[in-house]
Amino acid sequence: MQVHELAPDQNQRGMTVITGASTGIGRGLAIELARRGEFVALLARRQNLLEEVAASICAAGGRAIVRPCDVTDRAQVLAAFEELERKRGPIERVIANAGGGYKVPSERLSGADVEAMLAVNLVGAVHCVEAALPGMLARGRGHLVFMGSLAGEVGLPQAAAYSAAKAAVARLGEGLRVDLQPRGIDVTVLMPGFVRTRDRRKRRPFEMPLARATARMTDTILDRRPICRFPWTLVALLAVAAILPTRLRDALLRRTGKRAVRSRG
Ligand SMILES: NC(=O)c1ccc[n+]([C@@H]2O[C@H](COP(=O)([O-])OP(=O)(O)OC[C@H]3O[C@@H](n4cnc5c(N)ncnc54)[C@H](OP(=O)(O)O)[C@@H]3O)[C@@H](O)[C@H]2O)c1
């Protein structure tokens, strides 16, 4: 596979690799980071969509390159990162955003569902760490960004596997931060609530428009803050839920949570 050069390389700061940049939040983060001057490398499986994102970034005066890659395939990830660094210089930051999940009624939950959600959300992120971290450690600087979710803070009805995968991503990021911060590597865990990435018939609880969510996450990323949890209303509700008696909390989740798991989040 080729690296598609869509802009001249004036890269001073090192590039930001964003996985899952073909649609949704990853696309939004790529556009916003490029608008603020970052040189972005866009990864996902659908090359045609990545090229549309890169073209719109370049048309607006930003810098972007495209590299198709399936993050669940370790060899593909290692090859993509190696090629990007060889051709375009050091990777300063990786945003392991590729991911998602789906609703599974608990009585039908299978190992295959859990494996599929862990493969893209957790193992895919670890492949990116494996590929980028040696260079970052050698340079004594770098930034790893993980895409968790507020869904990882509580076991959501019919989304137990997705909640488990996102809880694992958050713990992964925390553990790496403790180890790596003294060695010059910053780690950020993004924990959004529902973000409106496409038109849906029904709004999900406290859903945030994509542009607002990506601006918020971009601020956190560029400031290299350790964590970003939003919207505050949902964060506050989760804090209250955490101190409720478990049976009461479960009953509330059962009643109100059903709407919340009609799709990813
Ligand atoms: N939207 C929300 O409400 C919300 C809330 C909290 C957290 N999140 C998290 O935010 C991230 C982005 O979600 P989104 O809502 O923007 O969903 P989305 O629009 O479906 O985007 C998912 C992205 O991941 C890519 N992807 C999926 N599997 C991949 C694989 N095996 N290898 C490489 N790329 C892969 C997809 O591209 P290709 O199909 O082209 O590969 C796509 O670019 C996910 O981790 C999600 O769990 C979303």
PDB file of C-alpha atoms and ligand atoms in Angstrom:
ATOM      1  CA  MET A   1       0.000   0.000   0.000  1.00  0.00           C
ATOM      2  CA  GLN A   2       1.156   3.488  -0.802  1.00  0.00           C
ATOM      3  CA  VAL A   3       1.373   6.610   1.293  1.00  0.00           C
ATOM      4  CA  HIS A   4      -0.730   9.213  -0.513  1.00  0.00           C
ATOM      5  CA  GLU A   5       0.989  12.542  -0.343  1.00  0.00           C
ATOM      6  CA  LEU A   6      -1.627  15.239  -0.528  1.00  0.00           C
ATOM      7  CA  ALA A   7       0.417  18.171   0.671  1.00  0.00           C
ATOM      8  CA  PRO A   8       4.076  19.191   0.800  1.00  0.00           C
ATOM      9  CA  ASP A   9       5.888  18.070   3.912  1.00  0.00           C
ATOM     10  CA  GLN A  10       6.593  21.133   6.050  1.00  0.00           C
ATOM     11  CA  ASN A  11       6.325  19.024   9.141  1.00  0.00           C
ATOM     12  CA  GLN A  12       8.202  20.616  12.034  1.00  0.00           C
ATOM     13  CA  ARG A  13       6.434  19.184  15.073  1.00  0.00           C
ATOM     14  CA  GLY A  14       6.046  15.579  13.987  1.00  0.00           C
ATOM     15  CA  MET A  15       2.847  14.094  12.725  1.00  0.00           C
ATOM     16  CA  THR A  16      -0.356  13.105  14.474  1.00  0.00           C
ATOM     17  CA  VAL A  17      -1.655   9.680  13.415  1.00  0.00           C
ATOM     18  CA  ILE A  18      -5.436   9.303  13.792  1.00  0.00           C
ATOM     19  CA  THR A  19      -7.073   5.900  13.422  1.00  0.00           C
ATOM     20  CA  GLY A  20     -10.706   5.657  12.405  1.00  0.00           C
ATOM     21  CA  ALA A  21     -10.348   8.960  10.549  1.00  0.00           C
ATOM     22  CA  SER A  22     -12.696   8.052   7.680  1.00  0.00           C
ATOM     23  CA  THR A  23     -15.949   9.001   9.465  1.00  0.00           C
ATOM     24  CA  GLY A  24     -17.470  10.401  12.657  1.00  0.00           C
ATOM     25  CA  ILE A  25     -15.348  11.574  15.561  1.00  0.00           C
ATOM     26  CA  GLY A  26     -12.015  10.559  13.985  1.00  0.00           C
ATOM     27  CA  ARG A  27     -12.826  12.540  10.845  1.00  0.00           C
ATOM     28  CA  GLY A  28     -13.908  15.507  12.989  1.00  0.00           C
ATOM     29  CA  LEU A  29     -10.738  15.379  15.103  1.00  0.00           C
ATOM     30  CA  ALA A  30      -8.560  15.164  11.988  1.00  0.00           C
ATOM     31  CA  ILE A  31     -10.202  18.222  10.427  1.00  0.00           C
ATOM     32  CA  GLU A  32     -10.032  20.246  13.658  1.00  0.00           C
ATOM     33  CA  LEU A  33      -6.413  19.314  14.435  1.00  0.00           C
ATOM     34  CA  ALA A  34      -5.366  20.141  10.869  1.00  0.00           C
ATOM     35  CA  ARG A  35      -7.212  23.467  11.110  1.00  0.00           C
ATOM     36  CA  ARG A  36      -5.101  24.237  14.190  1.00  0.00           C
ATOM     37  CA  GLY A  37      -1.886  23.498  12.292  1.00  0.00           C
ATOM     38  CA  GLU A  38      -1.205  19.822  13.002  1.00  0.00           C
ATOM     39  CA  PHE A  39       0.103  17.552  10.251  1.00  0.00           C
ATOM     40  CA  VAL A  40      -2.293  14.588  10.303  1.00  0.00           C
ATOM     41  CA  ALA A  41      -1.949  11.018   9.020  1.00  0.00           C
ATOM     42  CA  LEU A  42      -5.373   9.461   8.442  1.00  0.00           C
ATOM     43  CA  LEU A  43      -5.848   5.717   8.977  1.00  0.00           C
ATOM     44  CA  ALA A  44      -8.914   3.493   8.538  1.00  0.00           C
ATOM     45  CA  ARG A  45      -9.936   0.690   6.182  1.00  0.00           C
ATOM     46  CA  ARG A  46     -11.902   2.721   3.619  1.00  0.00           C
ATOM     47  CA  GLN A  47      -9.335   4.522   1.508  1.00  0.00           C
ATOM     48  CA  ASN A  48     -11.874   6.426  -0.623  1.00  0.00           C
ATOM     49  CA  LEU A  49     -13.385   8.078   2.471  1.00  0.00           C
ATOM     50  CA  LEU A  50      -9.931   8.867   3.910  1.00  0.00           C
ATOM     51  CA  GLU A  51      -8.996  10.573   0.662  1.00  0.00           C
ATOM     52  CA  GLU A  52     -12.136  12.708   0.775  1.00  0.00           C
ATOM     53  CA  VAL A  53     -11.224  13.804   4.329  1.00  0.00           C
ATOM     54  CA  ALA A  54      -7.623  14.534   3.295  1.00  0.00           C
ATOM     55  CA  ALA A  55      -8.746  16.476   0.237  1.00  0.00           C
ATOM     56  CA  SER A  56     -11.012  18.717   2.313  1.00  0.00           C
ATOM     57  CA  ILE A  57      -8.192  19.302   4.839  1.00  0.00           C
ATOM     58  CA  CYS A  58      -5.741  20.201   2.071  1.00  0.00           C
ATOM     59  CA  ALA A  59      -8.308  22.436   0.322  1.00  0.00           C
ATOM     60  CA  ALA A  60      -8.603  24.395   3.586  1.00  0.00           C
ATOM     61  CA  GLY A  61      -4.810  24.861   3.722  1.00  0.00           C
ATOM     62  CA  GLY A  62      -4.050  22.005   6.119  1.00  0.00           C
ATOM     63  CA  ARG A  63      -1.669  19.062   5.767  1.00  0.00           C
ATOM     64  CA  ALA A  64      -2.812  15.445   5.633  1.00  0.00           C
ATOM     65  CA  ILE A  65      -1.737  12.085   4.309  1.00  0.00           C
ATOM     66  CA  VAL A  66      -3.706   8.880   3.967  1.00  0.00           C
ATOM     67  CA  ARG A  67      -2.739   5.307   4.824  1.00  0.00           C
ATOM     68  CA  PRO A  68      -5.375   2.557   4.670  1.00  0.00           C
ATOM     69  CA  CYS A  69      -5.005   0.094   7.539  1.00  0.00           C
ATOM     70  CA  ASP A  70      -7.041  -2.374   9.605  1.00  0.00           C
ATOM     71  CA  VAL A  71      -6.053  -1.784  13.245  1.00  0.00           C
ATOM     72  CA  THR A  72      -7.012  -5.336  14.250  1.00  0.00           C
ATOM     73  CA  ASP A  73      -4.207  -6.661  12.035  1.00  0.00           C
ATOM     74  CA  ARG A  74      -0.919  -6.178  13.905  1.00  0.00           C
ATOM     75  CA  ALA A  75       1.274  -6.648  10.831  1.00  0.00           C
ATOM     76  CA  GLN A  76      -0.696  -4.010   8.895  1.00  0.00           C
ATOM     77  CA  VAL A  77      -0.392  -1.504  11.745  1.00  0.00           C
ATOM     78  CA  LEU A  78       3.362  -2.035  12.182  1.00  0.00           C
ATOM     79  CA  ALA A  79       3.899  -1.708   8.410  1.00  0.00           C
ATOM     80  CA  ALA A  80       1.758   1.444   8.176  1.00  0.00           C
ATOM     81  CA  PHE A  81       3.540   3.231  11.029  1.00  0.00           C
ATOM     82  CA  GLU A  82       6.982   2.177   9.765  1.00  0.00           C
ATOM     83  CA  GLU A  83       6.160   3.490   6.278  1.00  0.00           C
ATOM     84  CA  LEU A  84       4.780   6.769   7.608  1.00  0.00           C
ATOM     85  CA  GLU A  85       7.876   7.415   9.747  1.00  0.00           C
ATOM     86  CA  ARG A  86      10.298   6.416   6.973  1.00  0.00           C
ATOM     87  CA  LYS A  87       8.625   8.690   4.435  1.00  0.00           C
ATOM     88  CA  ARG A  88       7.365  11.579   6.554  1.00  0.00           C
ATOM     89  CA  GLY A  89       9.427  11.706   9.741  1.00  0.00           C
ATOM     90  CA  PRO A  90       8.681  11.137  13.416  1.00  0.00           C
ATOM     91  CA  ILE A  91       5.245  10.386  14.822  1.00  0.00           C
ATOM     92  CA  GLU A  92       4.641  12.807  17.679  1.00  0.00           C
ATOM     93  CA  ARG A  93       1.143  11.704  18.581  1.00  0.00           C
ATOM     94  CA  VAL A  94      -1.178   8.732  18.032  1.00  0.00           C
ATOM     95  CA  ILE A  95      -4.937   9.044  18.504  1.00  0.00           C
ATOM     96  CA  ALA A  96      -6.274   5.490  18.783  1.00  0.00           C
ATOM     97  CA  ASN A  97      -9.850   6.374  17.931  1.00  0.00           C
ATOM     98  CA  ALA A  98     -10.913   3.460  15.680  1.00  0.00           C
ATOM     99  CA  GLY A  99     -13.631   1.547  17.438  1.00  0.00           C
ATOM    100  CA  GLY A 100     -17.272   1.147  18.155  1.00  0.00           C
ATOM    101  CA  GLY A 101     -19.709  -1.493  19.233  1.00  0.00           C
ATOM    102  CA  TYR A 102     -23.242  -2.711  18.955  1.00  0.00           C
ATOM    103  CA  LYS A 103     -26.186  -3.634  21.116  1.00  0.00           C
ATOM    104  CA  VAL A 104     -26.450  -7.307  22.154  1.00  0.00           C
ATOM    105  CA  PRO A 105     -29.267  -8.546  24.430  1.00  0.00           C
ATOM    106  CA  SER A 106     -27.564 -10.211  27.403  1.00  0.00           C
ATOM    107  CA  GLU A 107     -29.214 -13.588  26.748  1.00  0.00           C
ATOM    108  CA  ARG A 108     -27.593 -13.646  23.301  1.00  0.00           C
ATOM    109  CA  LEU A 109     -24.146 -12.324  24.258  1.00  0.00           C
ATOM    110  CA  SER A 110     -21.324 -14.478  22.865  1.00  0.00           C
ATOM    111  CA  GLY A 111     -17.566 -14.668  23.077  1.00  0.00           C
ATOM    112  CA  ALA A 112     -17.481 -13.659  19.421  1.00  0.00           C
ATOM    113  CA  ASP A 113     -19.204 -10.343  20.228  1.00  0.00           C
ATOM    114  CA  VAL A 114     -16.768  -9.624  23.040  1.00  0.00           C
ATOM    115  CA  GLU A 115     -13.778 -10.617  20.898  1.00  0.00           C
ATOM    116  CA  ALA A 116     -14.939  -8.373  18.050  1.00  0.00           C
ATOM    117  CA  MET A 117     -15.376  -5.338  20.317  1.00  0.00           C
ATOM    118  CA  LEU A 118     -12.104  -5.921  22.160  1.00  0.00           C
ATOM    119  CA  ALA A 119     -10.265  -6.502  18.876  1.00  0.00           C
ATOM    120  CA  VAL A 120     -10.964  -3.075  17.452  1.00  0.00           C
ATOM    121  CA  ASN A 121     -11.314  -0.933  20.592  1.00  0.00           C
ATOM    122  CA  LEU A 122      -8.593  -2.415  22.806  1.00  0.00           C
ATOM    123  CA  VAL A 123      -6.217  -4.633  20.815  1.00  0.00           C
ATOM    124  CA  GLY A 124      -6.260  -2.221  17.871  1.00  0.00           C
ATOM    125  CA  ALA A 125      -5.141   0.554  20.213  1.00  0.00           C
ATOM    126  CA  VAL A 126      -2.391  -1.670  21.640  1.00  0.00           C
ATOM    127  CA  HIS A 127      -1.134  -2.400  18.093  1.00  0.00           C
ATOM    128  CA  CYS A 128      -0.738   1.360  17.630  1.00  0.00           C
ATOM    129  CA  VAL A 129       1.195   1.593  20.906  1.00  0.00           C
ATOM    130  CA  GLU A 130       3.478  -1.243  19.813  1.00  0.00           C
ATOM    131  CA  ALA A 131       4.140   0.520  16.525  1.00  0.00           C
ATOM    132  CA  ALA A 132       4.701   4.064  17.806  1.00  0.00           C
ATOM    133  CA  LEU A 133       6.158   3.731  21.300  1.00  0.00           C
ATOM    134  CA  PRO A 134       9.717   2.535  20.504  1.00  0.00           C
ATOM    135  CA  GLY A 135      10.366   5.665  18.418  1.00  0.00           C
ATOM    136  CA  MET A 136       8.765   7.922  21.029  1.00  0.00           C
ATOM    137  CA  LEU A 137      10.861   6.401  23.827  1.00  0.00           C
ATOM    138  CA  ALA A 138      14.027   6.767  21.740  1.00  0.00           C
ATOM    139  CA  ARG A 139      13.219  10.463  21.217  1.00  0.00           C
ATOM    140  CA  GLY A 140      12.102  10.906  24.835  1.00  0.00           C
ATOM    141  CA  ARG A 141       8.831  12.524  23.745  1.00  0.00           C
ATOM    142  CA  GLY A 142       5.421  11.622  22.376  1.00  0.00           C
ATOM    143  CA  HIS A 143       1.711  11.553  23.092  1.00  0.00           C
ATOM    144  CA  LEU A 144      -0.673   8.592  23.158  1.00  0.00           C
ATOM    145  CA  VAL A 145      -4.408   9.354  23.023  1.00  0.00           C
ATOM    146  CA  PHE A 146      -7.041   6.678  23.649  1.00  0.00           C
ATOM    147  CA  MET A 147     -10.751   6.792  22.822  1.00  0.00           C
ATOM    148  CA  GLY A 148     -12.713   5.560  25.810  1.00  0.00           C
ATOM    149  CA  SER A 149     -16.345   6.442  26.513  1.00  0.00           C
ATOM    150  CA  LEU A 150     -18.552   7.297  29.464  1.00  0.00           C
ATOM    151  CA  ALA A 151     -20.165   3.941  28.542  1.00  0.00           C
ATOM    152  CA  GLY A 152     -17.036   2.417  30.110  1.00  0.00           C
ATOM    153  CA  GLU A 153     -17.881   3.925  33.503  1.00  0.00           C
ATOM    154  CA  VAL A 154     -21.029   1.905  34.040  1.00  0.00           C
ATOM    155  CA  GLY A 155     -22.341  -1.400  32.676  1.00  0.00           C
ATOM    156  CA  LEU A 156     -25.028  -0.270  30.228  1.00  0.00           C
ATOM    157  CA  PRO A 157     -28.047  -2.490  29.556  1.00  0.00           C
ATOM    158  CA  GLN A 158     -27.654  -4.476  26.329  1.00  0.00           C
ATOM    159  CA  ALA A 159     -24.204  -2.977  25.903  1.00  0.00           C
ATOM    160  CA  ALA A 160     -22.239  -4.978  28.468  1.00  0.00           C
ATOM    161  CA  ALA A 161     -19.581  -5.953  25.921  1.00  0.00           C
ATOM    162  CA  TYR A 162     -19.127  -2.399  24.662  1.00  0.00           C
ATOM    163  CA  SER A 163     -19.004  -1.042  28.240  1.00  0.00           C
ATOM    164  CA  ALA A 164     -16.395  -3.687  29.085  1.00  0.00           C
ATOM    165  CA  ALA A 165     -14.279  -2.825  26.037  1.00  0.00           C
ATOM    166  CA  LYS A 166     -14.329   0.907  26.823  1.00  0.00           C
ATOM    167  CA  ALA A 167     -13.572   0.305  30.526  1.00  0.00           C
ATOM    168  CA  ALA A 168     -10.569  -1.734  29.370  1.00  0.00           C
ATOM    169  CA  VAL A 169      -9.404   1.081  27.084  1.00  0.00           C
ATOM    170  CA  ALA A 170      -9.571   3.564  29.985  1.00  0.00           C
ATOM    171  CA  ARG A 171      -7.582   1.286  32.301  1.00  0.00           C
ATOM    172  CA  LEU A 172      -5.056   0.654  29.504  1.00  0.00           C
ATOM    173  CA  GLY A 173      -4.479   4.384  29.114  1.00  0.00           C
ATOM    174  CA  GLU A 174      -4.204   4.972  32.878  1.00  0.00           C
ATOM    175  CA  GLY A 175      -1.668   2.176  33.317  1.00  0.00           C
ATOM    176  CA  LEU A 176       0.447   3.377  30.431  1.00  0.00           C
ATOM    177  CA  ARG A 177       0.334   6.961  31.746  1.00  0.00           C
ATOM    178  CA  VAL A 178       1.740   5.920  35.125  1.00  0.00           C
ATOM    179  CA  ASP A 179       4.610   4.059  33.429  1.00  0.00           C
ATOM    180  CA  LEU A 180       5.387   6.412  30.582  1.00  0.00           C
ATOM    181  CA  GLN A 181       4.912   9.948  31.877  1.00  0.00           C
ATOM    182  CA  PRO A 182       8.323  10.010  33.630  1.00  0.00           C
ATOM    183  CA  ARG A 183       9.878   8.971  30.305  1.00  0.00           C
ATOM    184  CA  GLY A 184       8.481  11.958  28.398  1.00  0.00           C
ATOM    185  CA  ILE A 185       5.372  10.318  26.945  1.00  0.00           C
ATOM    186  CA  ASP A 186       2.028  11.992  27.695  1.00  0.00           C
ATOM    187  CA  VAL A 187      -1.140   9.885  27.732  1.00  0.00           C
ATOM    188  CA  THR A 188      -4.686  11.188  27.297  1.00  0.00           C
ATOM    189  CA  VAL A 189      -7.918   9.221  27.708  1.00  0.00           C
ATOM    190  CA  LEU A 190     -10.973  10.751  26.006  1.00  0.00           C
ATOM    191  CA  MET A 191     -14.289   9.766  27.618  1.00  0.00           C
ATOM    192  CA  PRO A 192     -17.149  11.358  25.702  1.00  0.00           C
ATOM    193  CA  GLY A 193     -20.816  10.723  26.291  1.00  0.00           C
ATOM    194  CA  PHE A 194     -23.052  10.486  23.230  1.00  0.00           C
ATOM    195  CA  VAL A 195     -21.788  12.393  20.206  1.00  0.00           C
ATOM    196  CA  ARG A 196     -24.025  13.084  17.230  1.00  0.00           C
ATOM    197  CA  THR A 197     -21.990  11.664  14.346  1.00  0.00           C
ATOM    198  CA  ARG A 198     -24.900  10.951  12.028  1.00  0.00           C
ATOM    199  CA  ASP A 199     -28.586  11.724  11.658  1.00  0.00           C
ATOM    200  CA  ARG A 200     -30.681   9.505  13.860  1.00  0.00           C
ATOM    201  CA  ARG A 201     -34.425   9.489  14.310  1.00  0.00           C
ATOM    202  CA  LYS A 202     -34.085   9.921  18.069  1.00  0.00           C
ATOM    203  CA  ARG A 203     -31.625  11.967  20.063  1.00  0.00           C
ATOM    204  CA  ARG A 204     -29.674  10.006  22.631  1.00  0.00           C
ATOM    205  CA  PRO A 205     -29.479  11.312  26.209  1.00  0.00           C
ATOM    206  CA  PHE A 206     -27.356  14.477  26.525  1.00  0.00           C
ATOM    207  CA  GLU A 207     -26.083  13.976  22.978  1.00  0.00           C
ATOM    208  CA  MET A 208     -23.496  16.559  21.929  1.00  0.00           C
ATOM    209  CA  PRO A 209     -23.105  17.947  18.385  1.00  0.00           C
ATOM    210  CA  LEU A 210     -20.012  16.591  16.634  1.00  0.00           C
ATOM    211  CA  ALA A 211     -18.351  19.989  16.112  1.00  0.00           C
ATOM    212  CA  ARG A 212     -18.630  20.895  19.802  1.00  0.00           C
ATOM    213  CA  ALA A 213     -17.381  17.494  20.897  1.00  0.00           C
ATOM    214  CA  THR A 214     -14.394  17.508  18.556  1.00  0.00           C
ATOM    215  CA  ALA A 215     -13.442  21.079  19.561  1.00  0.00           C
ATOM    216  CA  ARG A 216     -13.580  20.028  23.215  1.00  0.00           C
ATOM    217  CA  MET A 217     -11.459  16.917  22.611  1.00  0.00           C
ATOM    218  CA  THR A 218      -8.970  18.832  20.449  1.00  0.00           C
ATOM    219  CA  ASP A 219      -8.408  21.341  23.286  1.00  0.00           C
ATOM    220  CA  THR A 220      -7.678  18.449  25.646  1.00  0.00           C
ATOM    221  CA  ILE A 221      -5.363  16.754  23.151  1.00  0.00           C
ATOM    222  CA  LEU A 222      -3.324  19.867  22.349  1.00  0.00           C
ATOM    223  CA  ASP A 223      -3.030  20.734  26.061  1.00  0.00           C
ATOM    224  CA  ARG A 224      -1.954  17.105  26.661  1.00  0.00           C
ATOM    225  CA  ARG A 225      -4.347  16.807  29.575  1.00  0.00           C
ATOM    226  CA  PRO A 226      -4.679  13.284  31.041  1.00  0.00           C
ATOM    227  CA  ILE A 227      -8.443  12.932  30.759  1.00  0.00           C
ATOM    228  CA  CYS A 228     -11.506  14.503  29.158  1.00  0.00           C
ATOM    229  CA  ARG A 229     -14.980  13.480  30.388  1.00  0.00           C
ATOM    230  CA  PHE A 230     -18.051  15.236  29.033  1.00  0.00           C
ATOM    231  CA  PRO A 231     -20.836  16.398  28.936  1.00  0.00           C
ATOM    232  CA  TRP A 232     -20.826  17.510  32.564  1.00  0.00           C
ATOM    233  CA  THR A 233     -24.526  16.651  33.014  1.00  0.00           C
ATOM    234  CA  LEU A 234     -23.897  12.988  32.269  1.00  0.00           C
ATOM    235  CA  VAL A 235     -20.660  13.013  34.270  1.00  0.00           C
ATOM    236  CA  ALA A 236     -22.582  14.430  37.254  1.00  0.00           C
ATOM    237  CA  LEU A 237     -25.352  11.835  36.885  1.00  0.00           C
ATOM    238  CA  LEU A 238     -22.767   9.046  36.804  1.00  0.00           C
ATOM    239  CA  ALA A 239     -21.169  10.438  39.975  1.00  0.00           C
ATOM    240  CA  VAL A 240     -24.553  10.404  41.730  1.00  0.00           C
ATOM    241  CA  ALA A 241     -25.311   6.906  40.388  1.00  0.00           C
ATOM    242  CA  ALA A 242     -22.001   5.654  41.789  1.00  0.00           C
ATOM    243  CA  ILE A 243     -23.061   6.430  45.371  1.00  0.00           C
ATOM    244  CA  LEU A 244     -26.591   5.026  45.073  1.00  0.00           C
ATOM    245  CA  PRO A 245     -27.373   1.577  46.477  1.00  0.00           C
ATOM    246  CA  THR A 246     -26.568  -0.919  43.713  1.00  0.00           C
ATOM    247  CA  ARG A 247     -30.136  -2.256  43.338  1.00  0.00           C
ATOM    248  CA  LEU A 248     -31.540   1.243  42.975  1.00  0.00           C
ATOM    249  CA  ARG A 249     -28.855   2.223  40.480  1.00  0.00           C
ATOM    250  CA  ASP A 250     -29.491  -0.926  38.412  1.00  0.00           C
ATOM    251  CA  ALA A 251     -33.240  -0.275  38.385  1.00  0.00           C
ATOM    252  CA  LEU A 252     -32.682   3.288  37.168  1.00  0.00           C
ATOM    253  CA  LEU A 253     -30.266   2.127  34.488  1.00  0.00           C
ATOM    254  CA  ARG A 254     -32.760  -0.502  33.369  1.00  0.00           C
ATOM    255  CA  ARG A 255     -35.461   2.151  32.981  1.00  0.00           C
ATOM    256  CA  THR A 256     -33.522   5.025  31.498  1.00  0.00           C
ATOM    257  CA  GLY A 257     -30.583   3.211  29.913  1.00  0.00           C
ATOM    258  CA  LYS A 258     -32.559   1.356  27.277  1.00  0.00           C
ATOM    259  CA  ARG A 259     -32.793   4.460  25.124  1.00  0.00           C
ATOM    260  CA  ALA A 260     -29.102   5.075  25.639  1.00  0.00           C
ATOM    261  CA  VAL A 261     -27.877   1.909  23.973  1.00  0.00           C
ATOM    262  CA  ARG A 262     -29.805   2.032  20.713  1.00  0.00           C
ATOM    263  CA  SER A 263     -26.432   2.676  19.107  1.00  0.00           C
ATOM    264  CA  ARG A 264     -22.836   3.267  19.981  1.00  0.00           C
ATOM    265  CA  GLY A 265     -21.768   5.753  22.575  1.00  0.00           C
TER     266      GLY A 265
HETATM  267  N1  LIG B   1     -20.395   8.526  18.687  1.00  0.00           N
HETATM  268  C1  LIG B   1     -20.479   8.415  19.995  1.00  0.00           C
HETATM  269  O1  LIG B   1     -21.519   8.730  20.617  1.00  0.00           O
HETATM  270  C2  LIG B   1     -19.287   7.941  20.789  1.00  0.00           C
HETATM  271  C3  LIG B   1     -19.253   8.201  22.157  1.00  0.00           C
HETATM  272  C4  LIG B   1     -18.158   7.775  22.907  1.00  0.00           C
HETATM  273  C5  LIG B   1     -17.101   7.130  22.280  1.00  0.00           C
HETATM  274  N2  LIG B   1     -17.156   6.879  20.941  1.00  0.00           N
HETATM  275  C6  LIG B   1     -16.003   6.206  20.326  1.00  0.00           C
HETATM  276  O2  LIG B   1     -15.444   7.092  19.368  1.00  0.00           O
HETATM  277  C7  LIG B   1     -14.805   6.331  18.336  1.00  0.00           C
HETATM  278  C8  LIG B   1     -15.341   6.767  16.983  1.00  0.00           C
HETATM  279  O3  LIG B   1     -16.724   6.475  16.952  1.00  0.00           O
HETATM  280  P1  LIG B   1     -17.747   7.171  15.933  1.00  0.00           P
HETATM  281  O4  LIG B   1     -18.994   7.386  16.662  1.00  0.00           O
HETATM  282  O5  LIG B   1     -17.078   8.284  15.231  1.00  0.00           O
HETATM  283  O6  LIG B   1     -18.013   5.923  14.954  1.00  0.00           O
HETATM  284  P2  LIG B   1     -17.856   5.723  13.390  1.00  0.00           P
HETATM  285  O7  LIG B   1     -18.336   6.911  12.641  1.00  0.00           O
HETATM  286  O8  LIG B   1     -18.436   4.378  13.095  1.00  0.00           O
HETATM  287  O9  LIG B   1     -16.263   5.655  13.202  1.00  0.00           O
HETATM  288  C9  LIG B   1     -15.535   4.521  13.480  1.00  0.00           C
HETATM  289  C10 LIG B   1     -14.212   4.666  12.743  1.00  0.00           C
HETATM  290  O10 LIG B   1     -13.376   3.544  13.083  1.00  0.00           O
HETATM  291  C11 LIG B   1     -12.906   2.980  11.865  1.00  0.00           C
HETATM  292  N3  LIG B   1     -12.673   1.571  12.062  1.00  0.00           N
HETATM  293  C12 LIG B   1     -13.572   0.638  12.486  1.00  0.00           C
HETATM  294  N4  LIG B   1     -12.985  -0.571  12.516  1.00  0.00           N
HETATM  295  C13 LIG B   1     -11.707  -0.389  12.103  1.00  0.00           C
HETATM  296  C14 LIG B   1     -10.611  -1.253  11.911  1.00  0.00           C
HETATM  297  N5  LIG B   1     -10.701  -2.574  12.149  1.00  0.00           N
HETATM  298  N6  LIG B   1      -9.435  -0.739  11.482  1.00  0.00           N
HETATM  299  C15 LIG B   1      -9.335   0.581  11.222  1.00  0.00           C
HETATM  300  N7  LIG B   1     -10.331   1.456  11.396  1.00  0.00           N
HETATM  301  C16 LIG B   1     -11.498   0.963  11.818  1.00  0.00           C
HETATM  302  C17 LIG B   1     -13.965   3.280  10.823  1.00  0.00           C
HETATM  303  O11 LIG B   1     -13.408   3.353   9.524  1.00  0.00           O
HETATM  304  P3  LIG B   1     -13.407   2.180   8.424  1.00  0.00           P
HETATM  305  O12 LIG B   1     -14.731   1.499   8.523  1.00  0.00           O
HETATM  306  O13 LIG B   1     -13.175   2.928   7.141  1.00  0.00           O
HETATM  307  O14 LIG B   1     -12.259   1.292   8.782  1.00  0.00           O
HETATM  308  C18 LIG B   1     -14.372   4.683  11.239  1.00  0.00           C
HETATM  309  O15 LIG B   1     -13.483   5.637  10.696  1.00  0.00           O
HETATM  310  C19 LIG B   1     -15.079   4.867  18.664  1.00  0.00           C
HETATM  311  O16 LIG B   1     -13.976   4.337  19.371  1.00  0.00           O
HETATM  312  C20 LIG B   1     -16.313   4.932  19.558  1.00  0.00           C
HETATM  313  O17 LIG B   1     -16.416   3.811  20.394  1.00  0.00           O
HETATM  314  C21 LIG B   1     -18.215   7.267  20.180  1.00  0.00           C
END
